[in-house]
Coordinates of C-alpha atoms and ligand atoms in Angstrom, one line a residue:
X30 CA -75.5 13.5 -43.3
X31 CA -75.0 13.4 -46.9
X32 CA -72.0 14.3 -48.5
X33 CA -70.7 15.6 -51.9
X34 CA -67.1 14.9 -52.5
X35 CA -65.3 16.4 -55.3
X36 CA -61.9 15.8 -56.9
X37 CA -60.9 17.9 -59.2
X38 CA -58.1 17.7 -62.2
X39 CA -57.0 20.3 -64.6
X40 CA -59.8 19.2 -67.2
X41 CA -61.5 16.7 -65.1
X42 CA -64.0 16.2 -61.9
X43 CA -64.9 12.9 -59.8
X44 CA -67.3 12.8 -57.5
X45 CA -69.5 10.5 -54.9
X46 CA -72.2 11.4 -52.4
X47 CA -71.8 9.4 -49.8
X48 CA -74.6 9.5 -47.4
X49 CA -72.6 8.8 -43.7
X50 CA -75.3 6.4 -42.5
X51 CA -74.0 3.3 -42.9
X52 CA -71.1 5.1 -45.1
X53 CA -73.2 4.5 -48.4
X54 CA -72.3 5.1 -51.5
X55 CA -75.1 6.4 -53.2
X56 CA -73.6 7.7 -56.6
X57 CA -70.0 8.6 -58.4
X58 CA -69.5 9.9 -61.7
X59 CA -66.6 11.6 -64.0
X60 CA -67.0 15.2 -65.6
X61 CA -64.2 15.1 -68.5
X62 CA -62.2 17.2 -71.1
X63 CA -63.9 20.0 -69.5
X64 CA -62.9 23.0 -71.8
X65 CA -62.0 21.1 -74.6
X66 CA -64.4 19.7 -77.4
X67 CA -66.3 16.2 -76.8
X68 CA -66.7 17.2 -73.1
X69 CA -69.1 14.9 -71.0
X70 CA -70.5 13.2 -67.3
X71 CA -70.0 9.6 -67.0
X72 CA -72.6 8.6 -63.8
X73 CA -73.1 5.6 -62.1
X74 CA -75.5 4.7 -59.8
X75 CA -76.4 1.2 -58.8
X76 CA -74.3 -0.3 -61.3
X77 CA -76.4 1.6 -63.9
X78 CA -73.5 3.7 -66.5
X79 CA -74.7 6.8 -68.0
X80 CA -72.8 9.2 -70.5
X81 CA -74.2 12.3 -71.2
X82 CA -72.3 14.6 -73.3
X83 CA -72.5 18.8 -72.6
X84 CA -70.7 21.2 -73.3
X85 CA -69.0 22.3 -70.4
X86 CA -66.2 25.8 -70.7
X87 CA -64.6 25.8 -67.4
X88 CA -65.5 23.6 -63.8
X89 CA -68.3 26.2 -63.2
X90 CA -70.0 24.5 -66.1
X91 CA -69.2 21.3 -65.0
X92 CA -70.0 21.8 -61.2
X93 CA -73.9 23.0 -62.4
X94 CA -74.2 20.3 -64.9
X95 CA -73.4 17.5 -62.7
X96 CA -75.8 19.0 -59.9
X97 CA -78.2 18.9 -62.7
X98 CA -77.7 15.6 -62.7
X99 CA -77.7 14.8 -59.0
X100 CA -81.1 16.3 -58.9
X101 CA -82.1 15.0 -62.1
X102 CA -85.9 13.1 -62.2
X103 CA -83.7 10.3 -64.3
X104 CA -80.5 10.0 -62.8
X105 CA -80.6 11.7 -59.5
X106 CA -80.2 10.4 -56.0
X107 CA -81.1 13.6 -54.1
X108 CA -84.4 15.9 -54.5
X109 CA -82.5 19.2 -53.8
X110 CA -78.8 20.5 -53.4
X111 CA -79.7 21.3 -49.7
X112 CA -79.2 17.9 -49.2
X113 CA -75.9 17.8 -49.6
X114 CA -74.6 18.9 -45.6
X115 CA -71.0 19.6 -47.0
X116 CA -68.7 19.1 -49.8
X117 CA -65.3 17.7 -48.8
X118 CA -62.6 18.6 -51.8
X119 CA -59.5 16.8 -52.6
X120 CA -56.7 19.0 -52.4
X121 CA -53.2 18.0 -53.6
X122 CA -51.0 20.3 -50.9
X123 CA -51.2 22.1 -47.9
X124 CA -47.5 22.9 -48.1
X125 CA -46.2 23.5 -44.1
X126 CA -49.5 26.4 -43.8
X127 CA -52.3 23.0 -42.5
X128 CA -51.3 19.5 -41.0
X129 CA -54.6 17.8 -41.4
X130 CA -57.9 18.8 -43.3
X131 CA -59.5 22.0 -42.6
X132 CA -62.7 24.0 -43.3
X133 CA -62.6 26.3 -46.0
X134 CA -62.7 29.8 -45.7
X135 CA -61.0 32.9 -47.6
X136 CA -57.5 32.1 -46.0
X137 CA -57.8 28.6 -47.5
X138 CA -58.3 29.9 -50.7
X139 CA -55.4 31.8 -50.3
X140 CA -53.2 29.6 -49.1
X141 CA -54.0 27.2 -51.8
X142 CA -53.3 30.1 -54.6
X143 CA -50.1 30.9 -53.1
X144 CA -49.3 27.3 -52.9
X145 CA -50.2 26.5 -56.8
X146 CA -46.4 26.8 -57.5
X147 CA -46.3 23.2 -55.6
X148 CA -48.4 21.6 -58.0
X149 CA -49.3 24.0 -61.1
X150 CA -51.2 21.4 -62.7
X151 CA -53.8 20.3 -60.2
X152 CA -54.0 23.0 -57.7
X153 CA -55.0 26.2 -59.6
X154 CA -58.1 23.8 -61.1
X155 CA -58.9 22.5 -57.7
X156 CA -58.3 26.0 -56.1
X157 CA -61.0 27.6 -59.1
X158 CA -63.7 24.6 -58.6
X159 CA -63.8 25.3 -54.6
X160 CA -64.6 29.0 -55.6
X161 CA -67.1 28.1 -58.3
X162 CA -68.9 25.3 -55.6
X163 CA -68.8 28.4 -52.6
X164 CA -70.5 30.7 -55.4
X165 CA -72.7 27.8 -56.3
X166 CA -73.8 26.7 -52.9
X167 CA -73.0 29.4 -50.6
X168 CA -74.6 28.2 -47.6
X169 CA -73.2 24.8 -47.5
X170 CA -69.6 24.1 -45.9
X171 CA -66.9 22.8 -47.3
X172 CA -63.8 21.4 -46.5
X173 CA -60.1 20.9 -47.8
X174 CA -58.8 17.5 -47.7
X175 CA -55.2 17.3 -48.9
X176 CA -53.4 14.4 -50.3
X177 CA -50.0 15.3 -48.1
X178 CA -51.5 16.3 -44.5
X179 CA -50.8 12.5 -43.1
X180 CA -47.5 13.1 -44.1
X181 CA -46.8 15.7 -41.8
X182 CA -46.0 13.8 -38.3
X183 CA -42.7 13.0 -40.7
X184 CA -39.4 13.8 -38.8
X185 CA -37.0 16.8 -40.1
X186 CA -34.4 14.0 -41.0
X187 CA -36.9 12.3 -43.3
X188 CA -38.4 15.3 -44.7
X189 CA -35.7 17.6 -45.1
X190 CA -33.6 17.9 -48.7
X191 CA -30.2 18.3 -47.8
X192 CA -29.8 21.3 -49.9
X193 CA -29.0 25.2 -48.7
X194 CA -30.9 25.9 -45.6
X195 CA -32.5 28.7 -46.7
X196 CA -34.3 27.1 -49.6
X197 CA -36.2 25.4 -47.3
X198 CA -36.9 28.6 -45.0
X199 CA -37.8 30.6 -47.8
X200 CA -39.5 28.3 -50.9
X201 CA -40.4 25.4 -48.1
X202 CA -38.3 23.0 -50.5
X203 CA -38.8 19.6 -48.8
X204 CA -40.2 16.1 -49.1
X205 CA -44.3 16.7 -48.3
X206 CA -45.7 12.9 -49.8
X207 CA -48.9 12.5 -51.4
X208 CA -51.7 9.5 -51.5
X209 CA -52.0 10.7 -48.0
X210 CA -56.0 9.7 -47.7
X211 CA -55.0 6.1 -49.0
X212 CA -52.1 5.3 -47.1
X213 CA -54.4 6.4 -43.9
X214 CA -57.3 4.1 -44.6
X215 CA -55.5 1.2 -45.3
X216 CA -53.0 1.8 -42.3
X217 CA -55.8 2.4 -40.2
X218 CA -57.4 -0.6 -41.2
X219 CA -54.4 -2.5 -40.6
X220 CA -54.2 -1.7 -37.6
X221 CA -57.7 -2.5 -36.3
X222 CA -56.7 -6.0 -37.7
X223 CA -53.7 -6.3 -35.7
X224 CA -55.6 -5.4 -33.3
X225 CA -52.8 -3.2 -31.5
X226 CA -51.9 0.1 -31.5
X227 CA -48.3 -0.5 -31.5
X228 CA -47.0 -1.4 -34.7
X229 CA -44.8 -1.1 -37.3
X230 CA -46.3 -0.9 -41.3
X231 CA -45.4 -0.6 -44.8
X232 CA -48.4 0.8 -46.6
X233 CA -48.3 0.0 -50.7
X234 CA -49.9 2.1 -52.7
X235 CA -49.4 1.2 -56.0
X236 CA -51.9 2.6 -59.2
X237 CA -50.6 4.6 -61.8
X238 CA -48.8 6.6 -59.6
X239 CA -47.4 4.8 -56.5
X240 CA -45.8 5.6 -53.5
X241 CA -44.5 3.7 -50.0
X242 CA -44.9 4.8 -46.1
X243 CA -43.2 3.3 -43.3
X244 CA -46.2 4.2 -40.7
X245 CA -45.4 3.6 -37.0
X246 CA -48.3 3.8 -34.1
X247 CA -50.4 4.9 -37.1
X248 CA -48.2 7.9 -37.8
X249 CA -46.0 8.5 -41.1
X250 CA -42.7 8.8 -40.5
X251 CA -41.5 8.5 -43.9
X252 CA -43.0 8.2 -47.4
X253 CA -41.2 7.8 -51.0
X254 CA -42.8 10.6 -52.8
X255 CA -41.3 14.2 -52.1
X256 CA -41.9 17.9 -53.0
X257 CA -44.2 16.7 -55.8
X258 CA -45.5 13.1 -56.9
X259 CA -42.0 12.7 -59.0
X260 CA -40.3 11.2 -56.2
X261 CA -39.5 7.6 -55.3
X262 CA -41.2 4.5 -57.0
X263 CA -41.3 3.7 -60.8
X264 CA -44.6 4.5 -61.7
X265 CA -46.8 4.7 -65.4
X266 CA -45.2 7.6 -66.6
X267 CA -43.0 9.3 -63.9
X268 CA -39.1 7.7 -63.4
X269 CA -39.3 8.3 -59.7
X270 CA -35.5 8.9 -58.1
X271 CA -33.3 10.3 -60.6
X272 CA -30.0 12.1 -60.1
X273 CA -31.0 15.3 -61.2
X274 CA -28.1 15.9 -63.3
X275 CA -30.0 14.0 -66.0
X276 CA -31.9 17.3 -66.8
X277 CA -28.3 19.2 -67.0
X278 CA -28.1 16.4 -69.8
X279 CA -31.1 16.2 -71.2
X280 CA -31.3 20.7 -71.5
X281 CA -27.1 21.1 -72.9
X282 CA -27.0 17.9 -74.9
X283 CA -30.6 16.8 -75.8
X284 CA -31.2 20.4 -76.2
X285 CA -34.6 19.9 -74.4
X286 CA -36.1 23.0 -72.5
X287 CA -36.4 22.5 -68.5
X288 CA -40.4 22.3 -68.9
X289 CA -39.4 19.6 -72.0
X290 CA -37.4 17.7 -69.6
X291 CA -39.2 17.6 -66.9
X292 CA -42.5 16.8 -68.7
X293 CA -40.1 14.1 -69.7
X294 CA -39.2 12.5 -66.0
X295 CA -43.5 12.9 -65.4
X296 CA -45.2 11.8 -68.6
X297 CA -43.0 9.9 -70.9
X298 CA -40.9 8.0 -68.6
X299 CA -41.5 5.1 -65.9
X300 CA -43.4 1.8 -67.4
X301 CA -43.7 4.1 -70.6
X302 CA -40.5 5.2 -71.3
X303 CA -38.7 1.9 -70.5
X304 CA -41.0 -0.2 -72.3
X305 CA -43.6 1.9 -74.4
X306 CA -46.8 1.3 -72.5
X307 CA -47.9 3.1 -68.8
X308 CA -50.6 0.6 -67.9
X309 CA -49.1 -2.3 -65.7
X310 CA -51.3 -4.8 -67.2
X311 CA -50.2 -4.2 -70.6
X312 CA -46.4 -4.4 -69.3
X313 CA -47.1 -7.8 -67.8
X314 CA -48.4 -9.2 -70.9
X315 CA -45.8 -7.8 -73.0
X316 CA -42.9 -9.4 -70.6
X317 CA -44.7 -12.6 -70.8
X318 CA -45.0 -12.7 -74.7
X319 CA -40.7 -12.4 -73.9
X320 CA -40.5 -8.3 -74.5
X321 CA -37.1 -8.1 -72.9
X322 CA -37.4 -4.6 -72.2
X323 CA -40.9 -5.0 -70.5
X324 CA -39.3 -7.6 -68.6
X325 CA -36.7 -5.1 -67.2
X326 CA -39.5 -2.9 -67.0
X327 CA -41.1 -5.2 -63.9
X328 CA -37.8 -6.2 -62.8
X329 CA -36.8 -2.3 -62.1
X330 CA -40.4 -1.9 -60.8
X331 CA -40.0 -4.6 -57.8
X332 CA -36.6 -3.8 -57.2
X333 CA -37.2 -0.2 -56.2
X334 CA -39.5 -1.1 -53.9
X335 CA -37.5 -3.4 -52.6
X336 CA -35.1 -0.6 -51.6
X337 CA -37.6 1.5 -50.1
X338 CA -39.0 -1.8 -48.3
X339 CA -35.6 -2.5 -46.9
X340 CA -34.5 0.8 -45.9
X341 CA -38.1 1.4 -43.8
X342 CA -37.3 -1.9 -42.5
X343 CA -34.5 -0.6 -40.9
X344 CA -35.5 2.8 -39.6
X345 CA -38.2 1.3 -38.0
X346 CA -36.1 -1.3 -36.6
X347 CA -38.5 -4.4 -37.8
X348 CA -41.7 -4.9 -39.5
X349 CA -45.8 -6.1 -38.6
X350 CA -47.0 -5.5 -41.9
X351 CA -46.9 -4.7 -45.2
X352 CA -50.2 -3.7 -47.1
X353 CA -51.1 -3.8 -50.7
X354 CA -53.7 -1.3 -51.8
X355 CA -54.0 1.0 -55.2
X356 CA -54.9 -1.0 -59.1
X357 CA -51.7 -2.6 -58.8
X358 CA -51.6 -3.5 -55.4
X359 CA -55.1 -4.5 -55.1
X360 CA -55.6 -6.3 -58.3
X361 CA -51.9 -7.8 -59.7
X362 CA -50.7 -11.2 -58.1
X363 CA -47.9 -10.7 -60.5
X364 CA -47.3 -7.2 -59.3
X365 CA -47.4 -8.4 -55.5
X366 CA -45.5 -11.9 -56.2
X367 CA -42.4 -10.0 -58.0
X368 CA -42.0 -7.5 -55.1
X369 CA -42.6 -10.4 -52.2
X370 CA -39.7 -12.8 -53.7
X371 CA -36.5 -12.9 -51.7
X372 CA -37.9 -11.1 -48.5
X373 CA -38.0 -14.5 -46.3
X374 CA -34.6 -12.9 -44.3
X375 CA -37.3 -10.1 -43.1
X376 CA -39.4 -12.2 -41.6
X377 CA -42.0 -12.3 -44.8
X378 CA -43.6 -16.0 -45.2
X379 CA -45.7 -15.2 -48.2
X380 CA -48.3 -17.5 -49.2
X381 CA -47.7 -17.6 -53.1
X382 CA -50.8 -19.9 -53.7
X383 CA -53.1 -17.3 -51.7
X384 CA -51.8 -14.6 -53.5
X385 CA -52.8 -16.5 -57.4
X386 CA -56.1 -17.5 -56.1
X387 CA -56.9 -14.3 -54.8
X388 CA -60.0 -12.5 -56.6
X389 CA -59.6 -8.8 -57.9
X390 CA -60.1 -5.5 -55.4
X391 CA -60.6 -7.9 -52.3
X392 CA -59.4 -7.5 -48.3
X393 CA -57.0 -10.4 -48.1
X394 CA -54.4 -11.8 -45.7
X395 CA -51.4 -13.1 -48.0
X396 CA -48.9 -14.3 -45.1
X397 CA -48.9 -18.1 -44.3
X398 CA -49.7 -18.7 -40.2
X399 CA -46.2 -18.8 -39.3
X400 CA -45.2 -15.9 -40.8
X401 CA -43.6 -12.9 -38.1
X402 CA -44.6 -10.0 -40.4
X403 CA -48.3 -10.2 -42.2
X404 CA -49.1 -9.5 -45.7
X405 CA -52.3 -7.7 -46.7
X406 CA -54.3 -6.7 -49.2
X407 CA -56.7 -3.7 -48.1
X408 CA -58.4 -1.9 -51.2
X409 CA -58.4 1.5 -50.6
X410 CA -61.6 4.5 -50.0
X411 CA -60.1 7.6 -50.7
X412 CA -63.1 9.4 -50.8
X413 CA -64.5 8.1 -47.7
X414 CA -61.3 9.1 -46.2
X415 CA -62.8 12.3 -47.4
X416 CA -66.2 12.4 -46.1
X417 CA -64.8 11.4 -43.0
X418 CA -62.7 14.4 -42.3
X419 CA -65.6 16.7 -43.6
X420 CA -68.0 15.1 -41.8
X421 CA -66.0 15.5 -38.4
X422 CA -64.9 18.8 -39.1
X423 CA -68.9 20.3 -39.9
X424 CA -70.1 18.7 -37.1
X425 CA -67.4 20.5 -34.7
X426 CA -67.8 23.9 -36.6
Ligands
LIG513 P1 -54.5 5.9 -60.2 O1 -53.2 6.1 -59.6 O2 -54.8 6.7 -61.5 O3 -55.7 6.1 -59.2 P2 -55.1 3.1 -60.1 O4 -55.0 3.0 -58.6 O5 -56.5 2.9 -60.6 O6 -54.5 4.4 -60.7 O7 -54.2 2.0 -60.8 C1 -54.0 1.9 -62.1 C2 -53.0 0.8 -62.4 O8 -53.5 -0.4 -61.8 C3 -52.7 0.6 -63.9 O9 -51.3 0.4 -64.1 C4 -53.4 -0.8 -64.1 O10 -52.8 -1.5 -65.0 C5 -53.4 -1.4 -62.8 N1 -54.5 -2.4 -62.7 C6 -55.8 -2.1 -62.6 N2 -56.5 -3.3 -62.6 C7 -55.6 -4.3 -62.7 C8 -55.7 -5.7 -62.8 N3 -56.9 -6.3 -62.7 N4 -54.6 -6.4 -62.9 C9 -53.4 -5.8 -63.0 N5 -53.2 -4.5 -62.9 C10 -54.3 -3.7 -62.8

């Protein structure tokens, strides 16, 4: 079965096929600045890069150019679109209406209108480019795979706001998590490495944006991002937990508007506001060239997680793991040796040596043999996360 995943942004589009014999890749690409001016498909297939630049109004546009492509003499990798068995779509939310991925049908187009007010800037694009791929390929299912459904098996005491009860009942106001695909692959992976069941994890996911779960038996039971991505860890551009009282400041005596403010706390803060750059690379080498604010900048950064680490440490009531996945996760020793310092009283023997030697993007164990809790590195498959749920879901339609 071969299938076409697609991840839409507001003015963007990734996508794979990934044929599920063997779970090969067989191509990814990029559609960007769709809409604007300079719009154009970056594809990649067996290590071969291509740009190709087209005008493209609206994800329509982008959907037929890059199936264009796909079928293409030059760059394709299938003959015709019937190849593709289903499409499994990345959908940022699900609000409380789906716990796990579903197939899409009217209702789901719905429900993921109404719940645009979640995540205005993703979910109207993504909720437009599953309408434009139905009217492109009508007899070829799809599916909704959304970034918070893992999250659900969370508790009411971890996912609840402690604000007025009926903001909940009414505007489902609560924690929901995101990077839901990612912290499942890697915990599941974990867990076939424990090789039991039972266990207690911290799952790492740390890119541009990050977030933590504490995963028990393979379930979430808590996770650091909340309504929206905002929440929790410092991250590229978003300042994670705030007191929210800093936009009562930021409106009456910055004279900012709301939106202004809060396009503050998401774009221009984290990494970027504390030290001027978002990519985590670029605030290591700034610290080490002695930028004192990029060295606060990491220091803020592994002490936050710290905090989450510790307090899932102690709802769970111990630890088996902790994994690494995500740019940051997978690819920084620095990142991972800031964040492991100090944690011997949990039970954390990291092997510091491992963790310089070890070679970008790889699976790695980063504990030394005596150590009670292990320490891994597990580079996430979001998209195969994808094609999984699709593929189980169109086979059981
Ligand atoms: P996204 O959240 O957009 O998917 P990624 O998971 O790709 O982001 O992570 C991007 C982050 O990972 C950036 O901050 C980048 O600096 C960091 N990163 C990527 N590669 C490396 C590397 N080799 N060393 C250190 N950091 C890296």
């Amino acid at each position: 079965m071969k299938i076409l995943v697609i991840n839409a942004g507001s003015s963007s589009l990734k996508y794979q096929i990934i044929d599920m014999k063997g779970e090969k890749l067989l191509c990814k690409g990029i559609v960007e600045r769709i809409g604007f001016p300079g719009s154009m498909l970056e594809h990649k297939i067996r290590d071969e890069k291509y740009k190709i630049t087209q005008k493209m109004d609206n994800h329509t546009d982008a959907l037929n150019f890059m199936l264009n492509i796909l079928t293409s003499k030059e760059y394709g990798v299938i003959k015709d679109v019937n190849e593709i068995e289903a499409v499994g779509h990345r959908v940022l939310m699900s609000g409380e209406d789906f716990d796990s991925s579903v197939v899409i049908d009217d209702n789901v187009i719905k429900v993921c209108r109404k719940n645009s007010i979640y995540g205005p800037l993703h979910m109207p694009a993504q909720t437009d480019c599953i309408e434009a791929c139905g009217q492109i390929m009508p007899d070829i299912p799809m599916v909704a795979v959304f970034d918070n459904t893992f999250h659900s098996t969370m508790p009411p005491k971890a996912f609840m706001y402690a604000i007025p009860y009926e903001d909940y009942q009414n505007y489902k106001l609560r924690k929901y998590g995101f990077h839901g695909t990612s912290h499942k692959y890697v915990s599941q992976k974990a867990i076939k490495y424990l090789g039991k069941e039972n266990s207690r994890m911290i799952t790492c996911h740390l890119g541009n944006g990050s977030s933590l779960a504490a995963v028990v038996n393979g379930k979430c039971i808590d996770t650091s991002m909340g309504l929206t991505p905002l929440e929790g860890l410092i991250m590229g551009t978003r300042s994670g937990d705030i007191d929210p009282m800093v936009l009562d400041l930021l409106v009456k005596h910055k004279g900012m508007s709301l939106d202004e403010a809060l396009d503050s706390l998401n774009k221009k803060s984290g990494f970027l506001g504390i030290c001027g750059v978002n990519d985590f690379r670029d605030v290591v080498h700034l610290a080490e060239g002695g930028n004192k604010r990029a060295a606060l900048c990491l220091d803020m950064f592994q002490y936050r997680i710290k905090k989450y680490i510790g307090s899932y440490y102690a709802i769970m009531g111990g630890l088996d793991a902790i994994v690494f996945t995500g740019g940051i996760g997978e690819n920084s020793a620095i990142g991972r040796k800031v964040i492991m310092e100090g944690l011997e009283h949990l039970g954390i023997d990291f092997d510091f040596e491992a963790n310089n030697q070890l070679k970008k993007g790889k699976f790695a164990e980063l504990h030394k043999p005596s150590s009670k809790v292990k320490v891994l590195v597990i580079p996430t498959n979001e998209e195969l996360v994808i094609a999984r749920d699709t593929q189980e879901l169109v086979k059981n339609k």
